[in-house]
PDB file of C-alpha atoms in Angstrom:
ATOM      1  CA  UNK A   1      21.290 -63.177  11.751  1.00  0.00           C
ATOM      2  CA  UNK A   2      17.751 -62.461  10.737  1.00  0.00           C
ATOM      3  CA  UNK A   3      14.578 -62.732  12.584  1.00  0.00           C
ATOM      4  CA  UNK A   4      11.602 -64.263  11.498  1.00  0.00           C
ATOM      5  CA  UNK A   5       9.952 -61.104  10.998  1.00  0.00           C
ATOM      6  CA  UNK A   6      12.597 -59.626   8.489  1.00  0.00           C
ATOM      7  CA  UNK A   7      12.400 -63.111   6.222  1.00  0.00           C
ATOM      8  CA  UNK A   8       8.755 -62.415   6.338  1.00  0.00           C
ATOM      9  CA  UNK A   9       9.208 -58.789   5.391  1.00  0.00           C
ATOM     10  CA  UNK A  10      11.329 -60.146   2.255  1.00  0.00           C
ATOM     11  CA  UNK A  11       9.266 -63.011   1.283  1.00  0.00           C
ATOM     12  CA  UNK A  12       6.251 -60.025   0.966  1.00  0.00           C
ATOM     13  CA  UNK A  13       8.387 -57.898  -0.573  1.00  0.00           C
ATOM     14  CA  UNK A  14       9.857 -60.158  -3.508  1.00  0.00           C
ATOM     15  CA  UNK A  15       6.149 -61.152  -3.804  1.00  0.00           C
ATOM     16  CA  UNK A  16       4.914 -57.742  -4.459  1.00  0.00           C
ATOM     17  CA  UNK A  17       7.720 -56.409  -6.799  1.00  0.00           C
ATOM     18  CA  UNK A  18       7.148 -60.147  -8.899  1.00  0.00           C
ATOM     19  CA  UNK A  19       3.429 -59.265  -8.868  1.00  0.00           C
ATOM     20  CA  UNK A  20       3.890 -55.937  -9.823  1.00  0.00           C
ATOM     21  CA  UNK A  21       6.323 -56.645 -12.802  1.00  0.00           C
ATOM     22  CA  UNK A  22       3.469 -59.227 -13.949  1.00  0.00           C
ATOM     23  CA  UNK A  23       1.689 -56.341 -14.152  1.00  0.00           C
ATOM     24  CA  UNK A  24       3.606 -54.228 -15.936  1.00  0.00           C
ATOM     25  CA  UNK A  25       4.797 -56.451 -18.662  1.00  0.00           C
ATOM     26  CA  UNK A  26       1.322 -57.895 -18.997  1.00  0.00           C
ATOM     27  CA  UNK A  27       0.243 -54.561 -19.469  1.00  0.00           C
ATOM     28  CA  UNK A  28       2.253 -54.661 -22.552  1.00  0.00           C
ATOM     29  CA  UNK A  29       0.725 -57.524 -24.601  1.00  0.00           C
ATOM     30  CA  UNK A  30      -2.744 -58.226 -25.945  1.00  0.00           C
ATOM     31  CA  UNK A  31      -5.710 -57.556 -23.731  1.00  0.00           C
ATOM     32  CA  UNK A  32      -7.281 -60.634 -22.461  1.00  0.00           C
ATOM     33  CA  UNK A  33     -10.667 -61.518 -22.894  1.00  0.00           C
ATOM     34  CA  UNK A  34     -13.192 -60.894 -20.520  1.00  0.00           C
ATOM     35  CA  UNK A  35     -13.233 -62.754 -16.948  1.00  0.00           C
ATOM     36  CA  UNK A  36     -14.423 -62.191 -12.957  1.00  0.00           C
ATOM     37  CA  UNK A  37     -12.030 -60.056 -11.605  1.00  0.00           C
ATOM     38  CA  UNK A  38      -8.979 -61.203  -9.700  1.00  0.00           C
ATOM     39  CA  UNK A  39      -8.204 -61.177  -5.974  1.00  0.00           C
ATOM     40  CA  UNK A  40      -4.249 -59.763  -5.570  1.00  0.00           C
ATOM     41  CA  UNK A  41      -1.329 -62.431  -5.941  1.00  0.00           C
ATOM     42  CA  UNK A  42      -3.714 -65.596  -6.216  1.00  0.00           C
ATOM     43  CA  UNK A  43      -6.105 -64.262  -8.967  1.00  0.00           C
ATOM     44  CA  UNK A  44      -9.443 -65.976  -9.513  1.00  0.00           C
ATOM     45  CA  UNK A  45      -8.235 -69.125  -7.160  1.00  0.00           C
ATOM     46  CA  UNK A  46     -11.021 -68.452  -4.743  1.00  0.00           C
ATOM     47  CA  UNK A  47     -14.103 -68.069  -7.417  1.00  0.00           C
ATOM     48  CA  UNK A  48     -12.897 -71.594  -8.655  1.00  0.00           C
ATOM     49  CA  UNK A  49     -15.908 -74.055  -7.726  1.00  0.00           C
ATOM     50  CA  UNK A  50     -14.282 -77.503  -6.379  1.00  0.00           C
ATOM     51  CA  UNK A  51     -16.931 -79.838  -8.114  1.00  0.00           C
ATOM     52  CA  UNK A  52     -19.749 -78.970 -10.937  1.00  0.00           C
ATOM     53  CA  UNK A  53     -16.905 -76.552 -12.765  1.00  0.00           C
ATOM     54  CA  UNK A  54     -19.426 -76.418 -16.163  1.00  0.00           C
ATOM     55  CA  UNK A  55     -22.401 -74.574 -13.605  1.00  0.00           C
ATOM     56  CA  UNK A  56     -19.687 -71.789 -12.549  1.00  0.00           C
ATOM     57  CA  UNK A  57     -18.471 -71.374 -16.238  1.00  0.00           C
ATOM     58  CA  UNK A  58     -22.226 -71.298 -17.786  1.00  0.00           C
ATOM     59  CA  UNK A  59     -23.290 -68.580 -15.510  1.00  0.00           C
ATOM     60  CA  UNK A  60     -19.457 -66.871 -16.646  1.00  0.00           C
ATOM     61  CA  UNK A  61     -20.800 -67.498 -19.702  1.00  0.00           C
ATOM     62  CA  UNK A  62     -23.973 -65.407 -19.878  1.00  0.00           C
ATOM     63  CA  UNK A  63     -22.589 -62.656 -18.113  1.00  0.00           C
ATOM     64  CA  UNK A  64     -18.876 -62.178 -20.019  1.00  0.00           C
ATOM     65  CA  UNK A  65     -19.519 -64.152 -23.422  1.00  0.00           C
ATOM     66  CA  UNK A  66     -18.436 -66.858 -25.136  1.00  0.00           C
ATOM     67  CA  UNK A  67     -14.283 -66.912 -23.942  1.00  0.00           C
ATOM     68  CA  UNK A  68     -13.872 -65.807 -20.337  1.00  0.00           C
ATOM     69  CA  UNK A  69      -9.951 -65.497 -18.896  1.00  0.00           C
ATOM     70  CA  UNK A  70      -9.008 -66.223 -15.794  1.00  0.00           C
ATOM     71  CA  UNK A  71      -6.047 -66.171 -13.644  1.00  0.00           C
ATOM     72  CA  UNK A  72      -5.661 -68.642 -11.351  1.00  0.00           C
ATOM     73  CA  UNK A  73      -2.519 -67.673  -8.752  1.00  0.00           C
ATOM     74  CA  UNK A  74      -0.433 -67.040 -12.018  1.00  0.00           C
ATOM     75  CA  UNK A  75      -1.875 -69.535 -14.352  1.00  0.00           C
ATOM     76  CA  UNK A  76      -3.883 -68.323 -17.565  1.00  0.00           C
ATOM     77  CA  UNK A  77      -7.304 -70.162 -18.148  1.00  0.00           C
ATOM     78  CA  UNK A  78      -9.308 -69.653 -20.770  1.00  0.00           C
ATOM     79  CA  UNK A  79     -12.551 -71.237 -20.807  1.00  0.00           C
ATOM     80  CA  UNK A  80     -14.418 -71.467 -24.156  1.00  0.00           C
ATOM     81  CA  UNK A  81     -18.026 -71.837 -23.477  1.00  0.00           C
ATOM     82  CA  UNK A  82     -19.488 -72.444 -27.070  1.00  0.00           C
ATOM     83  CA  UNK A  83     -19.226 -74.650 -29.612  1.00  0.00           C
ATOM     84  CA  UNK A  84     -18.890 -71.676 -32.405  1.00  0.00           C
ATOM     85  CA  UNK A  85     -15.983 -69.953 -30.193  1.00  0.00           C
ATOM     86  CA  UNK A  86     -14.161 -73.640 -29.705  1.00  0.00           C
ATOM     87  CA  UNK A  87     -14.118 -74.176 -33.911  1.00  0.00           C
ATOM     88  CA  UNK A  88     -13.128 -70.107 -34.135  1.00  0.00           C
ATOM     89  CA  UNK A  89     -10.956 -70.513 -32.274  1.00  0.00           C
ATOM     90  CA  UNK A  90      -9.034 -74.424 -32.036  1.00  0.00           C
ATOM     91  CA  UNK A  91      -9.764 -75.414 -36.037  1.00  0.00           C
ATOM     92  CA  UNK A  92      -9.610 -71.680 -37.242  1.00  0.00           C
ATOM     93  CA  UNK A  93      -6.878 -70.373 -36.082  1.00  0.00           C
ATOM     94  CA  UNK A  94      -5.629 -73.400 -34.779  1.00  0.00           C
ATOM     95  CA  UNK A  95      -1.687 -72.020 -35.913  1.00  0.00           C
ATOM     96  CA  UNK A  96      -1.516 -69.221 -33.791  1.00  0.00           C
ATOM     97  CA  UNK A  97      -2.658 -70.813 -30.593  1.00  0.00           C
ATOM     98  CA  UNK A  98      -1.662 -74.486 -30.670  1.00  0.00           C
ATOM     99  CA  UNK A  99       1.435 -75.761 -28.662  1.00  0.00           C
ATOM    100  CA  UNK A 100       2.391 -78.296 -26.362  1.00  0.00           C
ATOM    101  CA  UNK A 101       3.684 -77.623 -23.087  1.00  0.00           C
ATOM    102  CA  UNK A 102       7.237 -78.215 -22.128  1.00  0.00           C
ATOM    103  CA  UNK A 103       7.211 -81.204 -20.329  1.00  0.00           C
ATOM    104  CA  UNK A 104      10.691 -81.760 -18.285  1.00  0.00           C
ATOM    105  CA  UNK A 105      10.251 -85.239 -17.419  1.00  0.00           C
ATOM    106  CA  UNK A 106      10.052 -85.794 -21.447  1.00  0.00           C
ATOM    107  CA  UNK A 107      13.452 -83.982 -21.818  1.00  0.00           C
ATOM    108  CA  UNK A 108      14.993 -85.867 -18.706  1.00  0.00           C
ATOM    109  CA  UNK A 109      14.107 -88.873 -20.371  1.00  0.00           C
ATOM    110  CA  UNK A 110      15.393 -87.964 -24.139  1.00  0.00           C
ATOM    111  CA  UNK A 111      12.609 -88.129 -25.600  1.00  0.00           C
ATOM    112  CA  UNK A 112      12.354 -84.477 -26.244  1.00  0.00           C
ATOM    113  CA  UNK A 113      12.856 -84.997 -30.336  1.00  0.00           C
ATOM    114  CA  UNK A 114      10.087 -87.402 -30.643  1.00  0.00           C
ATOM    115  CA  UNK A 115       7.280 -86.114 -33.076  1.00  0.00           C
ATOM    116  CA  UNK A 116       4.428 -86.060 -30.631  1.00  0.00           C
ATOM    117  CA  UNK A 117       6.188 -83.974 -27.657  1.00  0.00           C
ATOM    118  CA  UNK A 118       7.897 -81.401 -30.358  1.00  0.00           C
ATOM    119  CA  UNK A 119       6.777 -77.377 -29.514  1.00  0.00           C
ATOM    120  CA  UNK A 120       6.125 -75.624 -32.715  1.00  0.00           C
ATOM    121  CA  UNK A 121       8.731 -74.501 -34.918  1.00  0.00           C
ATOM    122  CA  UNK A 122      10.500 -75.712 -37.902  1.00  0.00           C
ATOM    123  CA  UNK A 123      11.547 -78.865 -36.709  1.00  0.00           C
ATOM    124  CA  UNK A 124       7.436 -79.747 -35.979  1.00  0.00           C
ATOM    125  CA  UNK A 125       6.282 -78.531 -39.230  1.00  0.00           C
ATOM    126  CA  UNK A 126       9.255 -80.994 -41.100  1.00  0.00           C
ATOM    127  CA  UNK A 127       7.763 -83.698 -38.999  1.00  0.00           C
ATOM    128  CA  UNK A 128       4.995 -83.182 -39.499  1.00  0.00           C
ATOM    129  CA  UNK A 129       4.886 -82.798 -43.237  1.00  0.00           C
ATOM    130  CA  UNK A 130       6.814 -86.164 -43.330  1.00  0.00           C
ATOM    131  CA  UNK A 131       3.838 -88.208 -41.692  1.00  0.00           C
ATOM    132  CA  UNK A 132       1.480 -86.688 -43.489  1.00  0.00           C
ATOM    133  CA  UNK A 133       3.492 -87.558 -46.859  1.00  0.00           C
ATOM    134  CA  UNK A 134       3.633 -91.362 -44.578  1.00  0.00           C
ATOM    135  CA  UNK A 135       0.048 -91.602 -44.096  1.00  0.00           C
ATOM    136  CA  UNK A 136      -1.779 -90.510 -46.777  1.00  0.00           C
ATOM    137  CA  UNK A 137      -4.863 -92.253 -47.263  1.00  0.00           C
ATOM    138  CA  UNK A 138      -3.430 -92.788 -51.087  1.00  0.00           C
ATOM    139  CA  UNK A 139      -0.226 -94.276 -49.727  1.00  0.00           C
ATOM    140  CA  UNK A 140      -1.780 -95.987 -47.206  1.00  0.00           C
ATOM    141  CA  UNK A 141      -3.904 -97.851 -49.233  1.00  0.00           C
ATOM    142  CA  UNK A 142      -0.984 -98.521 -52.302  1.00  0.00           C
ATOM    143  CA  UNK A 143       1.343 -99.545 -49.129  1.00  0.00           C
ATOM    144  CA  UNK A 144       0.456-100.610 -45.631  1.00  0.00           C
ATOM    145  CA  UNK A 145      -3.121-102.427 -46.730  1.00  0.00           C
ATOM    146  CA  UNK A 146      -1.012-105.289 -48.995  1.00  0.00           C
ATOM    147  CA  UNK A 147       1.036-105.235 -45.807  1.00  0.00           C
ATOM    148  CA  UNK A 148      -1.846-105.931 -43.480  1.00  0.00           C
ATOM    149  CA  UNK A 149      -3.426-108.642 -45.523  1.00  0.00           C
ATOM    150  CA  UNK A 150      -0.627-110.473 -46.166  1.00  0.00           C
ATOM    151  CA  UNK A 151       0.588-110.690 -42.023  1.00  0.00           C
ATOM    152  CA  UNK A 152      -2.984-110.983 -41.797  1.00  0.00           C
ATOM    153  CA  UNK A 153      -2.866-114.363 -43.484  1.00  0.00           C
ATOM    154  CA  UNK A 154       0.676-115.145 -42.381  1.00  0.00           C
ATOM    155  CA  UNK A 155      -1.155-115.397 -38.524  1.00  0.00           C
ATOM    156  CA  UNK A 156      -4.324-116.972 -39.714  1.00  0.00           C
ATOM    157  CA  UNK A 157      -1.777-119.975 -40.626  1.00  0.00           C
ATOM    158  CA  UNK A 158      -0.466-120.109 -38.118  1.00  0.00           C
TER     159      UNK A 158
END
């Protein structure tokens, strides 16, 4: 039977090896932009203000730049502070870092196929391309307007 102690000393221990493997495999891919540094295990969870966020990530601002990274126990932030880095970077180059996150209740309740909740991939651009062909302003005027006016009057009628 174990003792309290020894499930302690295993909790710590699996914590520590999963923190170090973070490590190393983060190690591995791109370097993050610059941030406050981390405390060990929780990251930048303690620097986090609990109201007036925007003061926090101004003064982040002026002393890391425009993109700061943080790590908040395990979750990647990025905070964009300017209005040049947020076009760079979500209009720009918009392909390489969009995505949705994978929501589970979504896929629980089979509505994982639906265009708006689709990840990126092959299937998302094929939707995609189809609304666009759907709602083009071109189509929309040659087909939906006509449409509108004429259930438009239909009501009135009524």
């Amino acid at each position: 039977m174990l003792t309290a102690t020894t499930i302690a000393a295993i909790v710590l221990l699996v914590l520590l090896f999963v923190q170090w493997y973070r490590g190393v495999w983060s190690g591995r891919s791109a370097p993050h932009p610059p941030g406050p540094p981390g405390d060990f295990l929780i990251g930048n969870l303690r620097q986090m203000p609990s109201s007036y966020h925007w003061h926090t990530f101004a003064e982040w601002a002026r002393k890391y730049g425009p993109v700061t990274y943080l790590n908040v126990a395990g979750q990647p932030i990025l905070v964009i502070n300017t209005q040049k880095a947020a076009i760079d970077l979500l209009e720009k180059r918009a392909a390489i870092y969009s995505d949705r996150p994978r929501l589970v209740m979504i896929e629980l309740s089979g509505f994982a196929e639906a265009t708006g909740f689709l990840r990126m991939g092959p299937k998302h651009r094929k939707h995609r391309k189809i609304l666009a062909q759907a709602l083009h302003p071109r189509v929309v005027e040659r087909d939906y307007v006509p449409l509108q006016e004429r259930v438009a009057r239909q009501f009135a009628k009524s």
